[in-house]
Amino acid sequence: MDSLTQIVLGGAVAELVAGKKMGNKAIFWGAIAGTIPDLDVFLRAFYHPIDAALLHRGFSHSILFSIIFGPLLAWVFFHIYKKKYSFKCWLHLFFWGLITHPMLDMFTNYGTQFFWPLDTRITFNTVFVIDPLYTLPFLVCLVWAMFLKRDNPKRFKINLIGIVYSSCYLIWGVIVKLILLSQTQTVFSNEHISVNRSMVTPMPLTSFYWYTLGEDDSTYYVYYTSIFNGDEKKIERISKGNIRLENLKWKDINYSDKLNFMSNGYYILEQKNDTISYYDLRFGLTGKLTGEKVNKPVMGYQFITQNNVVHKAEQMNR
């Protein structure tokens, strides 16, 4: 999720486990803890663009990271504050502040390698990375709690309301996704389409509008669903083309397997002269976001080739 959301979650969880003893210090350091896993983005400059993308939400978003750095940070702050608050208090604050970050990110499209070093990325595809309906009510509850004294019973209750609301919102997304996923075969069958597999994920900034992607051996099929509109779905077709990752030749390291892992196999490649464009279809198309003025996949990379060998890769900017 976005940084603001992780700050709110980290602060709220810290308030829940340590607020009665530490007051607003718990919220402050919990908010810091909630942002720490995303600091891996600063390492991108030292990595190949594809390795950098895989690095994000890897080790720093794993349970192992929280197990190591939760106690370590607790020990450091226990001594910085000259043992004013117990080690156990700091441990709960940092462990839960760290681990709830990747737990929330599991619900997004990109997911996390929560059980790193295992290369399985856990993703539920039930909330977009920025969703005001998740974040803003949660933020209001946390800010409201901050202005109450730490021993005020209302402070705990208001913060808890924010946590319960945000959790219910995530459950809502899971329920909607399961319902829509159960309908995909019917929607495709009505158009005489037989897909090998399909996925459903929310569109940007909302849990009320969803993107469905299915595939067979040669084609991807896309349609959109509003939970307020049960009309017949218009299915778009995207050809897989003749180029696949396993056919690419690389000058140095072969990144085909990593790109396939990153996209979970939902991708297309387009070649124009010496440039090959790789598009990750899991993140949707820009058509619905631009009024159909531009209808390209949202996320991708460009590969510069020489004599049909990939020499350079760079992320597309949209």
Coordinates of C-alpha atoms in Angstrom, one line a residue:
M1 CA 0.0 0.0 0.0
D2 CA 1.0 3.7 -0.2
S3 CA 3.2 5.3 2.4
L4 CA 0.4 7.2 4.2
T5 CA -1.6 4.0 4.6
Q6 CA 1.3 2.2 6.1
I7 CA 2.0 5.1 8.5
V8 CA -1.6 5.0 9.7
L9 CA -1.6 1.2 10.1
G10 CA 1.8 1.2 11.9
G11 CA 0.6 4.1 14.2
A12 CA -2.7 2.4 15.0
V13 CA -1.2 -1.0 15.8
A14 CA 1.4 0.6 18.0
E15 CA -1.3 2.6 19.8
L16 CA -3.2 -0.6 20.3
V17 CA -0.3 -2.5 21.9
A18 CA 1.6 0.3 23.6
G19 CA -0.5 3.5 23.6
K20 CA -1.6 3.2 27.3
K21 CA 2.0 3.3 28.4
M22 CA 3.6 5.5 25.8
G23 CA 0.9 7.8 24.6
N24 CA 1.6 9.5 21.3
K25 CA 5.2 8.3 21.3
A26 CA 3.7 4.9 20.5
I27 CA 1.9 6.3 17.5
F28 CA 5.0 8.1 16.3
W29 CA 7.4 5.2 16.5
G30 CA 4.7 2.8 15.2
A31 CA 4.3 5.0 12.1
I32 CA 8.1 4.9 11.6
A33 CA 8.0 1.1 12.0
G34 CA 5.2 0.9 9.4
T35 CA 7.4 2.6 6.8
I36 CA 10.6 0.7 7.4
P37 CA 9.9 -2.3 5.1
D38 CA 9.4 0.1 2.1
L39 CA 12.9 1.6 2.6
D40 CA 14.2 -1.1 0.2
V41 CA 13.2 1.2 -2.6
F42 CA 16.4 3.2 -1.9
L43 CA 18.4 0.2 -2.9
R44 CA 17.0 0.2 -6.5
A45 CA 19.8 2.4 -7.8
F46 CA 22.3 -0.4 -7.1
Y47 CA 20.4 -3.1 -9.0
H48 CA 19.3 -4.0 -12.5
P49 CA 15.7 -2.6 -13.0
I50 CA 14.2 -6.1 -13.0
D51 CA 16.2 -7.2 -10.0
A52 CA 15.1 -4.0 -8.2
A53 CA 11.5 -4.7 -8.9
L54 CA 11.8 -8.2 -7.4
L55 CA 13.8 -6.9 -4.5
H56 CA 10.9 -4.7 -3.4
R57 CA 8.5 -6.6 -1.2
G58 CA 11.1 -9.4 -0.8
F59 CA 13.2 -9.9 2.4
S60 CA 12.0 -6.6 3.9
H61 CA 8.4 -7.7 3.6
S62 CA 9.0 -11.2 5.1
I63 CA 8.1 -12.6 8.5
L64 CA 11.9 -13.3 8.9
F65 CA 12.6 -9.6 8.6
S66 CA 10.1 -8.8 11.4
I67 CA 11.5 -11.6 13.6
I68 CA 15.1 -10.2 13.2
F69 CA 14.5 -6.5 13.3
G70 CA 11.6 -6.3 15.7
P71 CA 13.7 -7.4 18.7
L72 CA 16.8 -5.5 17.4
L73 CA 14.9 -2.2 17.2
A74 CA 13.2 -2.9 20.6
W75 CA 16.6 -3.4 22.2
V76 CA 18.0 -0.2 20.7
F77 CA 15.0 2.0 21.7
F78 CA 14.8 0.3 25.1
H79 CA 18.3 1.7 25.8
I80 CA 17.8 5.1 24.0
Y81 CA 14.9 5.8 26.3
K82 CA 17.0 4.7 29.3
K83 CA 14.7 1.8 30.1
K84 CA 11.7 4.2 30.7
Y85 CA 9.5 1.7 28.9
S86 CA 9.9 -2.1 29.2
F87 CA 11.6 -4.1 26.5
K88 CA 8.4 -6.1 26.0
C89 CA 6.5 -2.8 25.3
W90 CA 9.1 -1.9 22.6
L91 CA 9.1 -5.4 21.2
H92 CA 5.3 -5.5 20.7
L93 CA 5.5 -2.0 19.1
F94 CA 8.2 -2.8 16.6
F95 CA 7.3 -6.4 15.8
W96 CA 3.6 -5.6 15.1
G97 CA 4.5 -2.3 13.4
L98 CA 6.8 -4.2 11.0
I99 CA 4.8 -7.3 10.3
T100 CA 1.5 -5.7 9.7
H101 CA 3.0 -3.8 6.7
P102 CA 3.6 -6.9 4.6
M103 CA 0.4 -8.5 5.9
L104 CA -1.5 -5.5 4.4
D105 CA 0.5 -5.6 1.2
M106 CA -0.6 -9.2 0.7
F107 CA -4.0 -7.9 -0.2
T108 CA -2.7 -5.9 -3.1
N109 CA -2.0 -6.9 -6.7
Y110 CA 1.8 -7.0 -6.2
G111 CA 1.8 -9.1 -3.1
T112 CA 4.8 -10.0 -0.9
Q113 CA 7.3 -12.7 -0.4
F114 CA 6.1 -13.2 3.2
F115 CA 7.9 -16.5 3.6
W116 CA 11.1 -15.3 2.0
P117 CA 13.6 -16.9 1.1
L118 CA 10.9 -19.1 -0.5
D119 CA 10.1 -17.6 -3.9
T120 CA 6.3 -17.7 -3.5
R121 CA 4.7 -14.3 -3.7
I122 CA 1.5 -14.1 -1.7
T123 CA -1.1 -11.9 -3.3
F124 CA -4.9 -11.8 -2.7
N125 CA -5.7 -9.0 -5.3
T126 CA -8.5 -7.5 -3.2
V127 CA -7.4 -3.9 -2.6
F128 CA -5.7 -1.4 -4.8
V129 CA -2.4 0.1 -3.5
I130 CA -4.1 3.4 -3.0
D131 CA -7.6 3.3 -1.7
P132 CA -9.1 6.4 0.0
L133 CA -12.0 4.4 1.4
Y134 CA -9.6 2.2 3.3
T135 CA -7.2 4.9 4.4
L136 CA -9.1 8.1 5.2
P137 CA -11.6 6.8 7.9
F138 CA -8.7 4.9 9.4
L139 CA -6.7 8.1 9.5
V140 CA -9.5 10.1 11.0
C141 CA -9.8 7.6 13.9
L142 CA -6.0 7.7 14.5
V143 CA -5.8 11.5 14.5
W144 CA -8.8 11.7 16.8
A145 CA -7.2 9.3 19.2
M146 CA -4.0 11.3 19.2
F147 CA -5.8 14.3 20.7
L148 CA -7.1 12.4 23.7
K149 CA -5.1 11.6 26.8
R150 CA -3.5 8.2 26.9
D151 CA -5.5 7.1 29.9
N152 CA -8.8 8.2 28.3
P153 CA -10.9 5.1 27.6
K154 CA -12.3 6.7 24.5
R155 CA -8.8 6.9 23.0
F156 CA -8.5 3.1 22.9
K157 CA -12.0 2.6 21.6
I158 CA -11.7 5.2 18.8
N159 CA -8.4 3.7 17.6
L160 CA -9.9 0.2 17.8
I161 CA -12.8 1.4 15.7
G162 CA -10.3 2.4 13.0
I163 CA -8.6 -1.0 13.1
V164 CA -11.9 -2.9 13.0
Y165 CA -13.1 -0.7 10.1
S166 CA -10.0 -1.2 8.1
S167 CA -10.1 -4.9 8.7
C168 CA -13.7 -5.2 7.7
Y169 CA -12.9 -3.2 4.5
L170 CA -10.3 -5.8 3.6
I171 CA -12.8 -8.6 4.3
W172 CA -15.3 -6.8 2.0
G173 CA -12.7 -6.8 -0.8
V174 CA -12.1 -10.6 -0.4
I175 CA -15.9 -11.3 -0.5
V176 CA -16.4 -9.2 -3.6
K177 CA -13.5 -10.8 -5.4
L178 CA -14.7 -14.3 -4.6
I179 CA -18.1 -13.5 -5.9
L180 CA -16.7 -12.0 -9.1
L181 CA -14.3 -14.8 -9.6
S182 CA -17.1 -17.3 -9.3
Q183 CA -18.8 -15.5 -12.2
T184 CA -15.9 -15.5 -14.7
Q185 CA -16.5 -18.8 -16.3
T186 CA -20.1 -17.9 -16.9
V187 CA -19.2 -14.6 -18.4
F188 CA -16.6 -16.1 -20.7
S189 CA -18.9 -19.1 -21.6
N190 CA -21.7 -16.7 -22.7
E191 CA -19.2 -15.4 -25.3
H192 CA -18.2 -19.0 -26.2
I193 CA -14.7 -18.4 -24.7
S194 CA -12.9 -21.2 -22.9
V195 CA -10.1 -19.8 -20.7
N196 CA -7.3 -21.8 -19.0
R197 CA -7.2 -19.5 -16.0
S198 CA -8.4 -16.1 -14.9
M199 CA -7.8 -13.4 -12.2
V200 CA -9.8 -10.6 -10.7
T201 CA -8.4 -7.4 -9.2
P202 CA -9.8 -4.0 -8.2
M203 CA -9.3 -0.9 -10.4
P204 CA -7.4 2.1 -9.1
L205 CA -8.7 3.9 -6.0
T206 CA -11.8 1.8 -5.5
S207 CA -13.2 -1.5 -4.5
F208 CA -16.4 -1.0 -6.5
Y209 CA -14.9 -1.4 -10.0
W210 CA -13.0 -4.5 -10.9
Y211 CA -10.8 -5.8 -13.7
T212 CA -11.0 -9.4 -14.9
L213 CA -8.3 -11.0 -17.0
G214 CA -8.5 -14.5 -18.5
E215 CA -6.4 -16.4 -21.0
D216 CA -6.3 -19.3 -23.4
D217 CA -3.3 -20.5 -25.5
S218 CA -3.3 -17.5 -27.9
T219 CA -5.3 -14.7 -26.4
Y220 CA -6.0 -12.7 -23.2
Y221 CA -9.5 -11.6 -22.5
V222 CA -10.4 -8.5 -20.4
Y223 CA -13.6 -7.2 -19.0
Y224 CA -14.7 -4.7 -16.3
T225 CA -17.3 -5.1 -13.6
S226 CA -19.0 -2.4 -11.5
I227 CA -20.7 -3.9 -8.4
F228 CA -23.5 -1.3 -9.0
N229 CA -24.1 -2.5 -12.6
G230 CA -25.0 -6.0 -13.6
D231 CA -25.2 -5.3 -17.3
E232 CA -23.7 -7.6 -19.9
K233 CA -19.9 -7.5 -20.0
K234 CA -18.0 -6.2 -23.0
I235 CA -14.9 -8.5 -23.5
E236 CA -11.8 -7.1 -25.0
R237 CA -9.3 -9.4 -26.7
I238 CA -5.5 -9.0 -26.6
S239 CA -3.4 -11.3 -28.7
K240 CA -0.4 -12.9 -27.1
G241 CA 1.6 -12.4 -30.3
N242 CA 4.4 -14.5 -31.6
I243 CA 7.1 -13.4 -29.1
R244 CA 7.3 -15.1 -25.7
L245 CA 9.8 -14.6 -22.9
E246 CA 11.4 -18.1 -23.4
N247 CA 12.3 -17.0 -26.9
L248 CA 14.3 -13.9 -25.9
K249 CA 18.1 -14.0 -26.0
W250 CA 20.0 -11.9 -23.4
K251 CA 23.5 -10.5 -23.6
D252 CA 24.3 -11.2 -20.0
I253 CA 21.9 -12.5 -17.4
N254 CA 18.7 -14.2 -18.6
Y255 CA 15.8 -12.4 -17.0
S256 CA 13.0 -14.4 -18.7
D257 CA 12.1 -16.5 -15.7
K258 CA 12.2 -13.5 -13.4
L259 CA 9.8 -11.6 -15.6
N260 CA 7.5 -14.5 -15.9
F261 CA 7.5 -14.9 -12.1
M262 CA 6.9 -11.1 -11.7
S263 CA 3.8 -11.1 -14.0
N264 CA 2.6 -14.6 -12.9
G265 CA 2.7 -15.4 -16.6
Y266 CA 0.2 -12.6 -17.6
Y267 CA 2.2 -10.6 -20.1
I268 CA 2.6 -9.6 -23.7
L269 CA 5.7 -8.6 -25.8
E270 CA 5.6 -6.2 -28.6
Q271 CA 8.6 -5.5 -30.9
K272 CA 9.2 -2.3 -32.9
N273 CA 12.5 -2.1 -34.7
D274 CA 15.2 -2.7 -32.0
T275 CA 12.9 -2.2 -29.0
I276 CA 10.8 -4.9 -27.4
S277 CA 8.1 -3.7 -25.0
Y278 CA 7.1 -6.0 -22.1
Y279 CA 3.7 -5.4 -20.5
D280 CA 2.5 -6.9 -17.2
L281 CA -1.2 -7.3 -17.7
R282 CA -2.1 -7.9 -14.0
F283 CA -2.1 -4.1 -13.4
G284 CA -4.8 -3.4 -16.0
L285 CA -5.0 -1.2 -19.1
T286 CA -5.0 2.6 -19.3
G287 CA -8.1 2.7 -21.5
K288 CA -10.5 3.1 -18.6
L289 CA -8.3 5.6 -16.9
T290 CA -7.9 7.9 -20.0
G291 CA -11.3 7.7 -21.5
E292 CA -10.0 5.2 -24.1
K293 CA -7.6 7.8 -25.5
V294 CA -4.7 5.5 -24.7
N295 CA -5.3 1.8 -24.1
K296 CA -2.0 0.2 -23.1
P297 CA -1.1 -1.9 -20.1
V298 CA -0.1 0.2 -17.1
M299 CA 3.2 -1.5 -16.2
G300 CA 6.0 -2.6 -18.3
Y301 CA 9.7 -2.5 -19.4
Q302 CA 11.5 -1.7 -22.6
F303 CA 14.3 -3.9 -23.9
I304 CA 16.9 -2.5 -26.3
T305 CA 18.2 -5.2 -28.7
Q306 CA 21.1 -5.6 -31.0
N307 CA 21.0 -8.4 -33.5
N308 CA 17.9 -9.8 -31.6
V309 CA 19.8 -10.0 -28.4
V310 CA 18.6 -7.9 -25.4
H311 CA 21.4 -5.5 -24.2
K312 CA 19.5 -3.1 -22.0
A313 CA 16.3 -3.1 -19.9
E314 CA 14.5 0.0 -18.5
Q315 CA 11.2 0.5 -16.8
M316 CA 8.5 2.4 -18.7
N317 CA 7.3 5.7 -17.4
R318 CA 3.6 6.5 -17.8

